[in-house]
Coordinates of C-alpha atoms and ligand atoms in Angstrom, one line a residue:
M1 CA 0.0 0.0 0.0
T2 CA 1.2 3.5 -0.7
F3 CA 0.5 6.4 1.6
S4 CA 1.4 10.0 0.8
C5 CA 1.3 13.3 2.6
S6 CA 2.8 16.8 2.0
G7 CA 4.9 19.4 3.7
I8 CA 7.2 22.3 2.8
G9 CA 10.3 21.1 0.9
V10 CA 13.6 22.7 2.0
T11 CA 16.1 20.9 -0.2
P12 CA 15.3 20.2 -3.9
G13 CA 16.4 16.5 -3.9
I14 CA 14.9 13.0 -3.5
A15 CA 15.8 10.5 -0.8
I16 CA 14.7 6.9 -0.4
G17 CA 15.3 5.2 3.0
E18 CA 14.0 3.7 6.1
A19 CA 12.1 5.8 8.7
H20 CA 13.9 6.5 12.0
L21 CA 11.5 8.1 14.5
L22 CA 13.0 10.5 17.1
Q23 CA 10.7 11.3 20.0
R24 CA 10.5 15.0 21.1
G25 CA 13.8 15.9 22.8
F26 CA 14.4 12.2 23.4
I27 CA 17.2 10.4 21.6
E28 CA 16.6 6.7 21.0
V29 CA 19.7 4.9 22.4
S30 CA 21.1 1.5 21.5
P31 CA 21.2 -1.3 24.0
R32 CA 24.4 -1.0 26.1
F33 CA 25.5 -3.0 29.1
V34 CA 28.3 -2.4 31.5
P35 CA 30.7 -4.8 33.3
L36 CA 29.8 -5.7 36.9
N37 CA 32.6 -3.5 38.4
Q38 CA 31.0 -0.4 36.8
I39 CA 27.5 -0.9 38.1
T40 CA 28.0 1.3 41.1
N41 CA 29.4 4.0 38.9
E42 CA 26.4 3.7 36.5
I43 CA 24.0 4.0 39.4
D44 CA 25.8 7.1 40.7
R45 CA 25.6 8.6 37.2
Y46 CA 21.9 8.0 37.0
R47 CA 21.2 9.5 40.5
Q48 CA 23.3 12.5 39.5
A49 CA 21.3 13.0 36.3
V50 CA 18.0 12.9 38.3
A51 CA 19.4 15.4 40.7
N52 CA 20.5 17.7 37.9
A53 CA 17.1 17.5 36.3
R54 CA 15.5 18.4 39.6
R55 CA 17.8 21.4 40.0
S56 CA 16.9 22.5 36.5
L57 CA 13.2 22.3 37.1
N58 CA 13.6 24.2 40.4
T59 CA 15.4 26.9 38.5
V60 CA 12.5 27.1 36.0
E61 CA 10.1 27.3 38.9
K62 CA 11.9 30.3 40.4
K63 CA 11.8 32.2 37.1
I64 CA 8.0 31.9 36.6
P65 CA 6.5 35.4 36.5
K66 CA 4.3 36.2 39.5
S67 CA 1.3 36.9 37.2
T68 CA 1.2 33.3 35.8
W69 CA 2.7 31.6 38.8
S70 CA -0.2 29.4 39.9
E71 CA -1.1 27.8 36.6
I72 CA 2.5 27.2 35.4
A73 CA 3.9 26.3 38.8
S74 CA 1.5 23.4 39.0
F75 CA 2.9 21.9 35.8
V76 CA 6.4 22.2 37.2
D77 CA 5.3 20.7 40.5
T78 CA 3.8 17.7 38.6
H79 CA 7.1 17.2 36.8
L80 CA 9.0 17.4 40.1
L81 CA 6.7 14.8 41.6
M82 CA 7.2 12.5 38.6
L83 CA 11.0 12.8 39.1
A84 CA 10.6 11.8 42.7
D85 CA 8.4 8.8 41.9
A86 CA 9.9 5.4 42.2
A87 CA 9.0 4.8 38.5
L88 CA 11.8 7.2 37.6
S89 CA 14.0 7.4 40.7
E90 CA 14.2 3.6 41.5
V91 CA 13.1 1.3 38.7
P92 CA 15.9 2.3 36.2
I93 CA 18.4 1.7 39.0
D94 CA 17.0 -1.8 39.4
F95 CA 17.6 -2.4 35.7
I96 CA 21.2 -1.2 36.1
R97 CA 21.7 -3.4 39.2
N98 CA 19.9 -6.5 38.0
Q99 CA 20.5 -6.5 34.2
S100 CA 23.8 -4.6 34.0
C101 CA 22.2 -2.0 31.8
A102 CA 24.1 1.3 31.1
A103 CA 22.2 4.2 32.7
E104 CA 20.8 5.5 29.4
W105 CA 19.6 2.1 28.3
A106 CA 17.9 1.5 31.7
L107 CA 16.1 4.9 31.3
Q108 CA 15.0 3.9 27.8
L109 CA 13.7 0.6 28.9
Q110 CA 11.6 2.2 31.7
R111 CA 10.4 4.9 29.2
D112 CA 9.2 2.3 26.8
A113 CA 7.3 0.5 29.6
L114 CA 5.7 3.7 30.9
I115 CA 4.7 4.9 27.4
K116 CA 3.0 1.5 26.7
V117 CA 0.9 1.9 29.9
F118 CA -0.2 5.4 28.9
D119 CA -0.9 4.4 25.3
A120 CA -3.3 1.7 26.6
M121 CA -5.4 4.1 28.7
D122 CA -8.9 4.7 27.5
D123 CA -9.3 8.2 29.0
P124 CA -7.9 10.7 26.4
Y125 CA -6.8 13.2 29.0
L126 CA -4.8 10.6 30.9
R127 CA -3.4 9.3 27.7
S128 CA -2.2 12.8 26.8
R129 CA -0.2 13.0 30.1
K130 CA 2.3 10.8 28.3
D131 CA 3.9 14.0 27.0
D132 CA 4.7 15.0 30.5
V133 CA 6.3 11.7 31.2
D134 CA 8.3 12.1 28.0
H135 CA 9.4 15.6 28.9
V136 CA 10.6 14.6 32.4
I137 CA 12.5 11.6 31.0
S138 CA 14.1 13.7 28.3
Q139 CA 15.3 16.0 31.0
I140 CA 17.1 13.2 32.8
Q141 CA 18.5 11.9 29.5
K142 CA 19.8 15.3 28.6
F143 CA 22.1 15.2 31.7
L144 CA 23.1 11.6 31.1
I145 CA 24.2 11.9 27.5
Q146 CA 25.3 15.6 27.5
K147 CA 28.9 14.8 26.5
K148 CA 28.2 11.6 24.7
K149 CA 25.4 12.1 22.2
D150 CA 27.5 10.6 19.3
E151 CA 28.2 7.4 21.3
Y152 CA 24.6 6.7 22.1
T153 CA 22.9 7.6 18.9
P154 CA 22.2 4.5 16.8
D155 CA 23.4 3.9 13.3
L156 CA 21.5 6.4 11.1
Q157 CA 23.3 5.8 7.8
G158 CA 20.8 6.0 5.0
R159 CA 17.9 6.6 7.4
I160 CA 15.2 9.3 7.1
I161 CA 14.7 11.0 10.4
I162 CA 11.2 11.8 11.5
A163 CA 10.9 14.2 14.4
Q164 CA 8.4 16.7 15.9
D165 CA 11.2 19.2 15.7
L166 CA 15.0 19.2 15.4
A167 CA 17.0 21.9 17.0
P168 CA 20.0 23.1 15.0
A169 CA 22.2 21.5 17.7
D170 CA 20.6 18.1 16.9
T171 CA 21.0 18.6 13.2
I172 CA 24.7 19.4 13.4
L173 CA 25.1 16.0 15.3
L174 CA 23.4 14.2 12.4
K175 CA 25.8 15.9 10.0
H176 CA 28.3 13.2 9.8
Q177 CA 26.0 10.2 10.3
G178 CA 25.1 9.7 6.7
V179 CA 21.4 10.5 7.2
A180 CA 19.4 10.3 4.0
G181 CA 16.6 12.8 4.8
F182 CA 14.7 14.7 7.4
I183 CA 11.0 15.1 8.1
T184 CA 9.8 17.4 10.9
E185 CA 6.3 18.3 12.0
G186 CA 7.1 21.9 12.7
G187 CA 9.7 24.4 11.4
G188 CA 10.0 26.7 8.4
P189 CA 12.3 26.4 5.4
M190 CA 14.5 29.3 6.7
S191 CA 15.0 27.7 10.2
H192 CA 18.6 26.9 11.0
T193 CA 17.7 23.3 10.9
A194 CA 16.4 23.6 7.4
I195 CA 19.5 25.6 6.4
L196 CA 21.8 22.9 7.8
A197 CA 19.8 20.2 5.9
R198 CA 20.2 22.2 2.7
G199 CA 23.9 22.7 3.4
L200 CA 24.3 19.0 3.6
G201 CA 22.3 18.5 0.4
I202 CA 19.9 16.3 2.4
P203 CA 16.3 16.2 1.1
A204 CA 14.1 17.5 3.8
L205 CA 10.5 18.5 4.5
V206 CA 9.2 20.6 7.3
G207 CA 5.6 21.2 8.4
V208 CA 4.5 17.6 7.9
H209 CA 1.8 17.6 10.5
H210 CA 1.5 14.5 12.7
A211 CA 4.4 12.8 11.0
T212 CA 5.6 11.1 14.1
K213 CA 2.1 9.7 14.6
I214 CA 1.3 8.5 11.1
L215 CA 4.7 7.1 10.1
R216 CA 6.2 3.9 11.5
H217 CA 9.7 3.3 12.5
G218 CA 11.5 1.2 9.8
E219 CA 9.0 1.7 7.0
R220 CA 10.3 2.7 3.5
L221 CA 9.9 6.3 2.7
I222 CA 10.5 8.5 -0.4
V223 CA 11.1 12.2 0.3
D224 CA 10.7 14.6 -2.6
G225 CA 12.2 17.9 -1.3
K226 CA 11.3 19.8 -4.5
Q227 CA 7.6 18.8 -4.7
G228 CA 7.2 18.8 -0.9
T229 CA 5.8 15.3 -0.8
L230 CA 6.4 12.2 1.2
L231 CA 5.5 8.7 0.2
A232 CA 5.5 5.6 2.4
T233 CA 5.6 2.7 -0.1
N234 CA 7.1 -0.6 -1.2
D235 CA 5.6 -0.3 -4.7
K236 CA 8.3 -1.3 -7.2
S237 CA 7.2 0.9 -10.1
I238 CA 7.0 4.0 -7.8
L239 CA 10.4 3.3 -6.3
E240 CA 11.9 2.8 -9.8
H241 CA 10.4 6.2 -10.9
Y242 CA 12.1 8.0 -8.1
R243 CA 15.4 6.2 -8.5
R244 CA 15.3 7.4 -12.1
L245 CA 14.8 11.0 -10.9
I246 CA 17.7 10.6 -8.5
R247 CA 20.0 9.5 -11.4
K248 CA 18.9 12.5 -13.4
T249 CA 19.8 14.9 -10.5
E250 CA 23.2 13.2 -10.1
K251 CA 23.8 13.7 -13.8
H252 CA 23.0 17.3 -13.6
A253 CA 25.3 17.8 -10.6
A254 CA 28.1 16.1 -12.5
S255 CA 27.6 18.4 -15.5
L256 CA 27.9 21.4 -13.2
L257 CA 31.4 20.3 -12.2
T258 CA 32.7 21.4 -15.6
L259 CA 32.1 25.0 -14.3
V260 CA 34.5 24.8 -11.4
D261 CA 37.4 26.5 -13.1
E262 CA 35.3 28.9 -15.2
P263 CA 35.1 32.6 -14.1
T264 CA 31.9 34.0 -12.6
V265 CA 31.3 36.6 -15.3
T266 CA 28.1 37.7 -17.0
L267 CA 27.6 37.7 -20.8
D268 CA 28.5 41.4 -20.8
G269 CA 31.6 41.1 -18.7
E270 CA 30.4 41.9 -15.2
T271 CA 32.1 39.9 -12.5
A272 CA 30.3 38.5 -9.4
R273 CA 31.9 37.0 -6.3
L274 CA 30.5 33.8 -5.0
M275 CA 31.4 33.0 -1.4
A276 CA 30.5 30.1 0.9
N277 CA 28.5 29.9 4.1
I278 CA 30.1 27.4 6.5
E279 CA 29.2 26.0 9.9
L280 CA 32.4 24.1 10.8
P281 CA 36.0 24.4 9.7
E282 CA 35.7 21.0 7.9
D283 CA 33.3 22.7 5.5
I284 CA 36.3 24.5 4.0
E285 CA 37.1 21.5 1.9
A286 CA 33.9 21.8 -0.1
T287 CA 34.4 25.5 -0.3
R288 CA 37.8 25.0 -1.9
S289 CA 36.9 22.1 -4.2
L290 CA 34.0 24.2 -5.6
A291 CA 36.3 27.2 -6.1
A292 CA 34.4 29.7 -4.0
D293 CA 36.0 33.1 -3.7
G294 CA 36.2 32.7 0.0
V295 CA 33.9 32.4 3.0
G296 CA 31.3 35.1 3.4
L297 CA 29.7 33.7 6.5
Y298 CA 31.2 31.4 9.1
R299 CA 28.5 30.6 11.7
T300 CA 30.8 30.2 14.7
E301 CA 28.1 29.3 17.2
Y302 CA 28.0 25.6 16.1
L303 CA 31.4 25.0 17.9
Y304 CA 29.5 25.9 21.2
M305 CA 26.7 23.3 20.7
N306 CA 26.3 19.7 22.0
R307 CA 28.6 20.1 24.9
S308 CA 28.4 21.0 28.6
N309 CA 31.1 23.7 28.6
T310 CA 32.0 26.6 26.3
P311 CA 35.1 26.3 24.1
D312 CA 38.0 28.3 25.5
E313 CA 40.1 30.7 23.6
E314 CA 42.7 28.1 22.5
E315 CA 40.0 25.7 21.2
Q316 CA 38.4 28.5 19.2
Y317 CA 41.7 29.7 17.9
A318 CA 42.5 26.2 16.7
A319 CA 39.2 26.0 14.8
Y320 CA 39.6 29.5 13.2
R321 CA 43.2 28.7 12.4
Q322 CA 42.1 25.5 10.6
A323 CA 39.6 27.5 8.6
V324 CA 42.0 30.4 7.7
E325 CA 44.9 28.1 6.8
G326 CA 42.5 25.8 4.8
L327 CA 41.5 28.8 2.7
D328 CA 45.1 29.5 1.7
G329 CA 44.8 33.3 1.2
L330 CA 41.1 33.5 0.4
P331 CA 39.1 35.8 2.7
L332 CA 37.4 34.3 5.8
T333 CA 34.4 36.3 7.2
I334 CA 34.0 35.1 10.8
R335 CA 30.6 36.1 12.2
T336 CA 30.7 36.6 15.9
L337 CA 28.5 34.4 18.0
D338 CA 24.8 34.4 16.9
L339 CA 23.4 32.5 19.9
G340 CA 19.9 32.8 21.2
A341 CA 16.5 32.2 19.6
D342 CA 16.6 28.7 18.1
K343 CA 20.3 28.3 18.8
Q344 CA 20.7 27.6 22.5
L345 CA 23.6 26.2 24.4
D346 CA 23.5 22.8 26.2
S347 CA 25.5 24.4 29.0
C348 CA 22.7 26.8 29.7
T349 CA 20.6 24.5 31.9
Q350 CA 18.0 27.2 32.6
E351 CA 15.1 27.0 30.3
S352 CA 14.4 30.2 28.5
T353 CA 11.4 32.1 29.9
T354 CA 11.5 34.8 27.2
C355 CA 8.3 35.0 25.3
N356 CA 9.8 36.0 21.9
P357 CA 13.4 34.6 21.9
A358 CA 13.9 35.9 18.3
L359 CA 13.3 39.4 19.6
G360 CA 15.3 38.9 22.8
L361 CA 18.8 38.6 24.0
R362 CA 20.3 37.2 20.8
A363 CA 23.6 37.5 18.8
I364 CA 25.5 40.8 19.4
R365 CA 23.0 41.8 22.2
L366 CA 23.9 38.6 24.1
C367 CA 27.7 39.0 23.5
L368 CA 27.8 42.6 24.7
K369 CA 26.0 41.6 27.8
E370 CA 28.3 38.6 28.5
P371 CA 31.9 39.9 28.2
K372 CA 33.1 36.6 29.7
L373 CA 31.7 34.8 26.7
F374 CA 32.6 37.4 24.2
R375 CA 36.2 38.3 25.1
P376 CA 37.9 34.9 24.5
H377 CA 35.9 34.8 21.3
L378 CA 37.2 38.1 20.1
R379 CA 40.8 37.2 21.1
A380 CA 40.6 33.9 19.2
I381 CA 39.3 35.7 16.0
L382 CA 41.9 38.4 16.3
R383 CA 44.7 35.9 16.7
A384 CA 43.5 34.0 13.6
S385 CA 43.6 37.3 11.7
A386 CA 47.4 37.2 12.0
L387 CA 47.4 34.1 9.8
G388 CA 45.4 35.3 6.7
P389 CA 42.7 37.7 5.5
V390 CA 40.1 37.4 8.3
K391 CA 37.2 39.8 8.7
I392 CA 34.8 40.2 11.6
M393 CA 31.1 40.3 11.0
I394 CA 28.5 41.4 13.6
P395 CA 25.1 39.8 13.5
M396 CA 21.8 41.4 14.3
L397 CA 22.8 45.0 14.6
S398 CA 19.9 47.3 15.3
N399 CA 21.6 50.2 16.8
L400 CA 24.8 52.2 16.2
Q401 CA 25.6 52.1 19.9
E402 CA 26.3 48.4 19.4
V403 CA 28.9 49.2 16.8
H404 CA 30.5 51.6 19.1
Q405 CA 30.5 49.2 22.0
L406 CA 31.9 46.4 19.8
K407 CA 34.7 48.7 18.5
A408 CA 35.7 49.7 22.1
L409 CA 35.8 46.1 23.1
L410 CA 37.8 45.1 20.1
Q411 CA 40.3 47.9 20.8
E412 CA 40.7 46.7 24.4
T413 CA 41.1 43.1 23.1
K414 CA 43.8 44.2 20.7
E415 CA 45.7 46.0 23.6
S416 CA 45.4 42.9 25.8
L417 CA 46.8 40.7 23.0
S418 CA 49.7 43.2 22.5
R419 CA 50.5 43.0 26.2
D420 CA 50.6 39.2 25.9
G421 CA 52.9 39.4 22.9
L422 CA 50.3 37.8 20.6
E423 CA 49.9 38.8 17.0
Y424 CA 46.8 40.0 15.2
A425 CA 45.9 42.1 12.1
A426 CA 45.7 45.7 13.5
D427 CA 43.6 46.8 10.5
I428 CA 41.1 43.9 10.5
H429 CA 38.0 44.8 8.7
V430 CA 34.8 45.0 10.8
G431 CA 31.4 44.6 9.0
G432 CA 27.8 44.2 10.0
M433 CA 24.9 42.1 9.1
I434 CA 21.9 44.0 8.0
E435 CA 19.1 41.7 9.1
V436 CA 16.9 44.0 11.2
P437 CA 14.7 46.5 9.3
A438 CA 15.9 49.3 11.5
A439 CA 19.5 48.7 10.4
A440 CA 18.4 48.6 6.7
L441 CA 16.6 51.9 7.1
A442 CA 19.7 53.4 8.7
A443 CA 22.1 51.6 6.3
D444 CA 23.9 54.9 5.5
A445 CA 24.8 55.4 9.2
F446 CA 26.1 51.8 9.5
A447 CA 28.0 52.1 6.2
R448 CA 29.8 55.2 7.5
E449 CA 31.1 53.3 10.5
L450 CA 31.7 49.8 9.1
D451 CA 34.1 48.3 6.5
F452 CA 31.4 46.2 4.8
L453 CA 27.8 45.2 5.0
S454 CA 26.2 41.8 4.5
I455 CA 22.4 41.4 4.1
G456 CA 21.0 38.5 6.2
T457 CA 17.7 38.0 4.4
N458 CA 16.7 35.0 6.5
D459 CA 16.2 37.3 9.5
L460 CA 15.4 40.5 7.4
V461 CA 12.4 38.8 5.9
Q462 CA 11.4 37.4 9.3
Y463 CA 11.6 40.8 11.1
T464 CA 10.2 42.9 8.2
L465 CA 7.1 40.7 7.7
A466 CA 6.7 39.6 11.3
I467 CA 6.9 36.0 10.4
D468 CA 8.7 33.6 12.7
R469 CA 11.0 31.8 10.5
I470 CA 10.6 28.5 12.4
D471 CA 6.8 28.6 12.5
D472 CA 5.3 26.4 9.8
E473 CA 1.8 27.9 10.5
V474 CA 2.7 31.3 9.1
N475 CA 5.3 30.1 6.6
Y476 CA 3.0 30.9 3.6
L477 CA 3.6 34.6 4.4
Y478 CA 7.4 34.3 4.3
D479 CA 8.2 36.1 1.1
P480 CA 11.6 37.4 0.1
L481 CA 10.0 39.2 -2.9
H482 CA 7.6 41.2 -0.8
P483 CA 8.0 44.9 -2.0
S484 CA 9.0 46.0 1.6
V485 CA 11.8 43.5 1.6
L486 CA 13.0 44.4 -1.9
K487 CA 13.0 48.1 -1.0
L488 CA 15.1 47.4 2.2
I489 CA 17.6 45.3 0.2
Q490 CA 17.9 48.1 -2.4
M491 CA 18.5 50.7 0.3
V492 CA 21.4 48.6 1.7
I493 CA 23.0 48.1 -1.7
D494 CA 22.7 51.8 -2.5
A495 CA 24.1 52.8 0.9
G496 CA 27.1 50.6 0.4
N497 CA 27.7 52.2 -3.1
R498 CA 27.4 55.7 -1.7
H499 CA 30.0 55.0 1.0
G500 CA 32.3 53.0 -1.2
I501 CA 32.1 49.8 0.9
P502 CA 31.3 46.3 -0.3
V503 CA 27.8 44.9 0.2
S504 CA 27.2 41.1 0.1
M505 CA 24.2 38.9 0.9
C506 CA 24.6 35.8 3.0
G507 CA 20.9 34.9 3.6
E508 CA 19.4 31.9 1.7
M509 CA 18.0 34.2 -0.9
A510 CA 21.6 34.7 -2.3
G511 CA 22.0 31.1 -3.2
N512 CA 18.6 30.7 -4.8
P513 CA 19.1 30.7 -8.6
Q514 CA 15.7 32.2 -9.2
Y515 CA 16.6 35.4 -7.2
I516 CA 20.1 35.9 -8.6
P517 CA 19.0 37.8 -11.8
L518 CA 16.9 40.1 -9.7
L519 CA 19.7 40.7 -7.2
M520 CA 22.3 41.3 -10.0
G521 CA 19.8 43.8 -11.5
M522 CA 19.6 45.6 -8.1
G523 CA 23.4 46.0 -8.2
L524 CA 24.5 43.2 -5.9
R525 CA 27.8 41.6 -6.9
E526 CA 28.8 39.5 -3.8
F527 CA 26.7 36.4 -2.9
S528 CA 27.4 34.0 0.0
M529 CA 25.7 30.7 0.0
Q530 CA 25.8 27.0 0.9
P531 CA 28.7 25.4 -0.9
G532 CA 26.3 23.1 -2.7
S533 CA 24.6 26.1 -4.4
L534 CA 27.8 27.6 -5.7
L535 CA 28.0 26.0 -9.2
E536 CA 24.3 26.4 -10.0
A537 CA 24.7 30.1 -9.0
K538 CA 27.7 30.4 -11.3
R539 CA 25.8 28.9 -14.1
V540 CA 23.0 31.5 -13.7
V541 CA 25.4 34.5 -13.5
R542 CA 27.2 33.4 -16.6
S543 CA 23.9 33.3 -18.5
L544 CA 22.9 36.9 -17.6
D545 CA 23.1 40.3 -19.3
A546 CA 23.9 42.6 -16.4
A547 CA 23.3 45.9 -18.2
A548 CA 19.9 44.8 -19.5
L549 CA 18.9 43.5 -16.0
S550 CA 20.0 46.7 -14.3
K551 CA 17.6 48.7 -16.6
Q552 CA 14.8 46.3 -16.1
V553 CA 15.1 46.0 -12.4
G554 CA 15.8 49.7 -12.0
R555 CA 12.4 50.4 -13.6
L556 CA 10.8 47.9 -11.4
M557 CA 12.2 49.4 -8.2
R558 CA 11.3 53.0 -9.3
N559 CA 7.7 51.9 -9.8
I560 CA 7.4 49.3 -7.1
D561 CA 4.5 51.0 -5.3
K562 CA 2.5 51.5 -8.5
P563 CA -0.3 49.0 -9.4
N564 CA 0.9 45.9 -11.3
A565 CA 4.6 46.9 -11.0
L566 CA 5.4 43.5 -9.6
Q567 CA 4.0 41.7 -12.6
I568 CA 7.4 41.8 -14.2
L569 CA 9.0 39.8 -11.3
P570 CA 8.2 36.3 -12.5
Q571 CA 9.7 37.2 -15.9
I572 CA 13.0 38.3 -14.2
C573 CA 13.1 35.2 -11.9
N574 CA 12.4 32.9 -14.8
L575 CA 15.5 34.0 -16.6
Y576 CA 16.8 31.0 -14.7
H577 CA 15.5 27.7 -16.0
Ligands
PEP601 C1 20.4 35.6 7.9 O1 19.7 35.9 8.8 O2 20.1 35.8 6.7 C2 21.7 34.9 8.2 C3 22.5 34.6 7.2 O3 21.9 34.5 9.4 P1 21.3 33.2 10.1 O4 20.5 32.4 9.1 O5 22.4 32.4 10.7 O6 20.4 33.8 11.2
MG602 MG1 20.5 35.9 10.8

């Protein structure tokens, strides 16, 4: 039998593989047993994890605002009672003691048993309390496997992951595990999880409602990221049809490789620079092999995830050094930490109580508030700048004051490095990401004080249109071609030109072949994108007439508020076939 459903495709590819279901926040672990002489140690580890989970819940309770205290506190109290119940505080210990289970495996056995009991309940309310049990168990698990996620994750090679949601931290863990595809119930195509999936070239769908309930672990799935469809089937002719499509895509990818050594020049001789977005230093290899002109966005925050501590200056320096040396003279744009919103640290055991994390203490705001976090980061970047052309890029600027504070901190950091006898590039370029509408509207002021600007359209669209980029319910309104967004982009490009500083774009829009003709027509010449998009982008640029586009898009932008002005957009975007 074939079953199909739809979602929002985030990577235009097809994957065929077996389903692997991940429960919310709970990682399925493989069976693991310990020798008799380690049983006491395992029991201590389990007790410690329960104690940590209790401490974490107590912290949450203390942070509940007085106005909502009674309703929310009763939830937290219930979770604390569950933690204290013998079902969680004693039974897993019996499994460790009597069956030599590792602590994580003992917890999983008890979880499976409890979930079975809840699933069998007739009363729908009681059945729904299963989610509470799962939440409390995942809290204990979080402390048990904090440092060892890799070790406990089962073999995922060729599997299609089905989850309610995947945090970027989870996705980066799956990066090297040969996962074939992702399906999530929530999330938008511009979430960091979707961006990571795209970077890996892994077909993925988000917004597949109830996926974890309707799909079964182990069944064969076909994910079509271009059409946004998902099939559960064993039908031979359907499978063969999709295998043919996969072969066609592979052939196209191979044909693009002939462009690697060709210049990125339009038909009328305009040069564009195509840079790469990377998450980890090992991404440099793809950047080099696809002949990118450098790195336009290095998302440094991924080094901080999936660990219980923060990397110190030396560890960060080693990572940035690997990247700068790997680039062998090509520019490396290191974005300072963009933590917060959907990118949280494991070491932050306190649950966020902020209502709107995307509007909260994120990115440069967080860094300026936490000098203990920021200083070693700046020192490591500055030290790497002695080894090659490194630039610093500041995310989420909304206010010139932030530039002034950053520059003062940078100056202090340079002085401290000089005192320590450590080298750095004194004239390191400092640029800013324009991803908040306020910064785009004040682009002239930022251009006056910075060495370059980079347009972060993922957030710029989110903040301009008031669309949470990770919320699938409002995703249909997420539109990079909205006239307000186009006007802001044009303002930033023009401000850069007026002040003689380079402007690039590093949001996902820059790597979308359909938007490249429009952006070239708006005067953009520097694009930073997932390495996997570089060659297709080059193909598009090489097919364009920049002068003609400039006239056509210029006319569009001058008339953008007039009725029907946008009718020309599909024609411009369709220059790409
Ligand atoms: C952006 O917002 O466009 C961007 C590149 O940053 P991130 O996706 O990491 O928020
Ligand atoms: Mg951003």
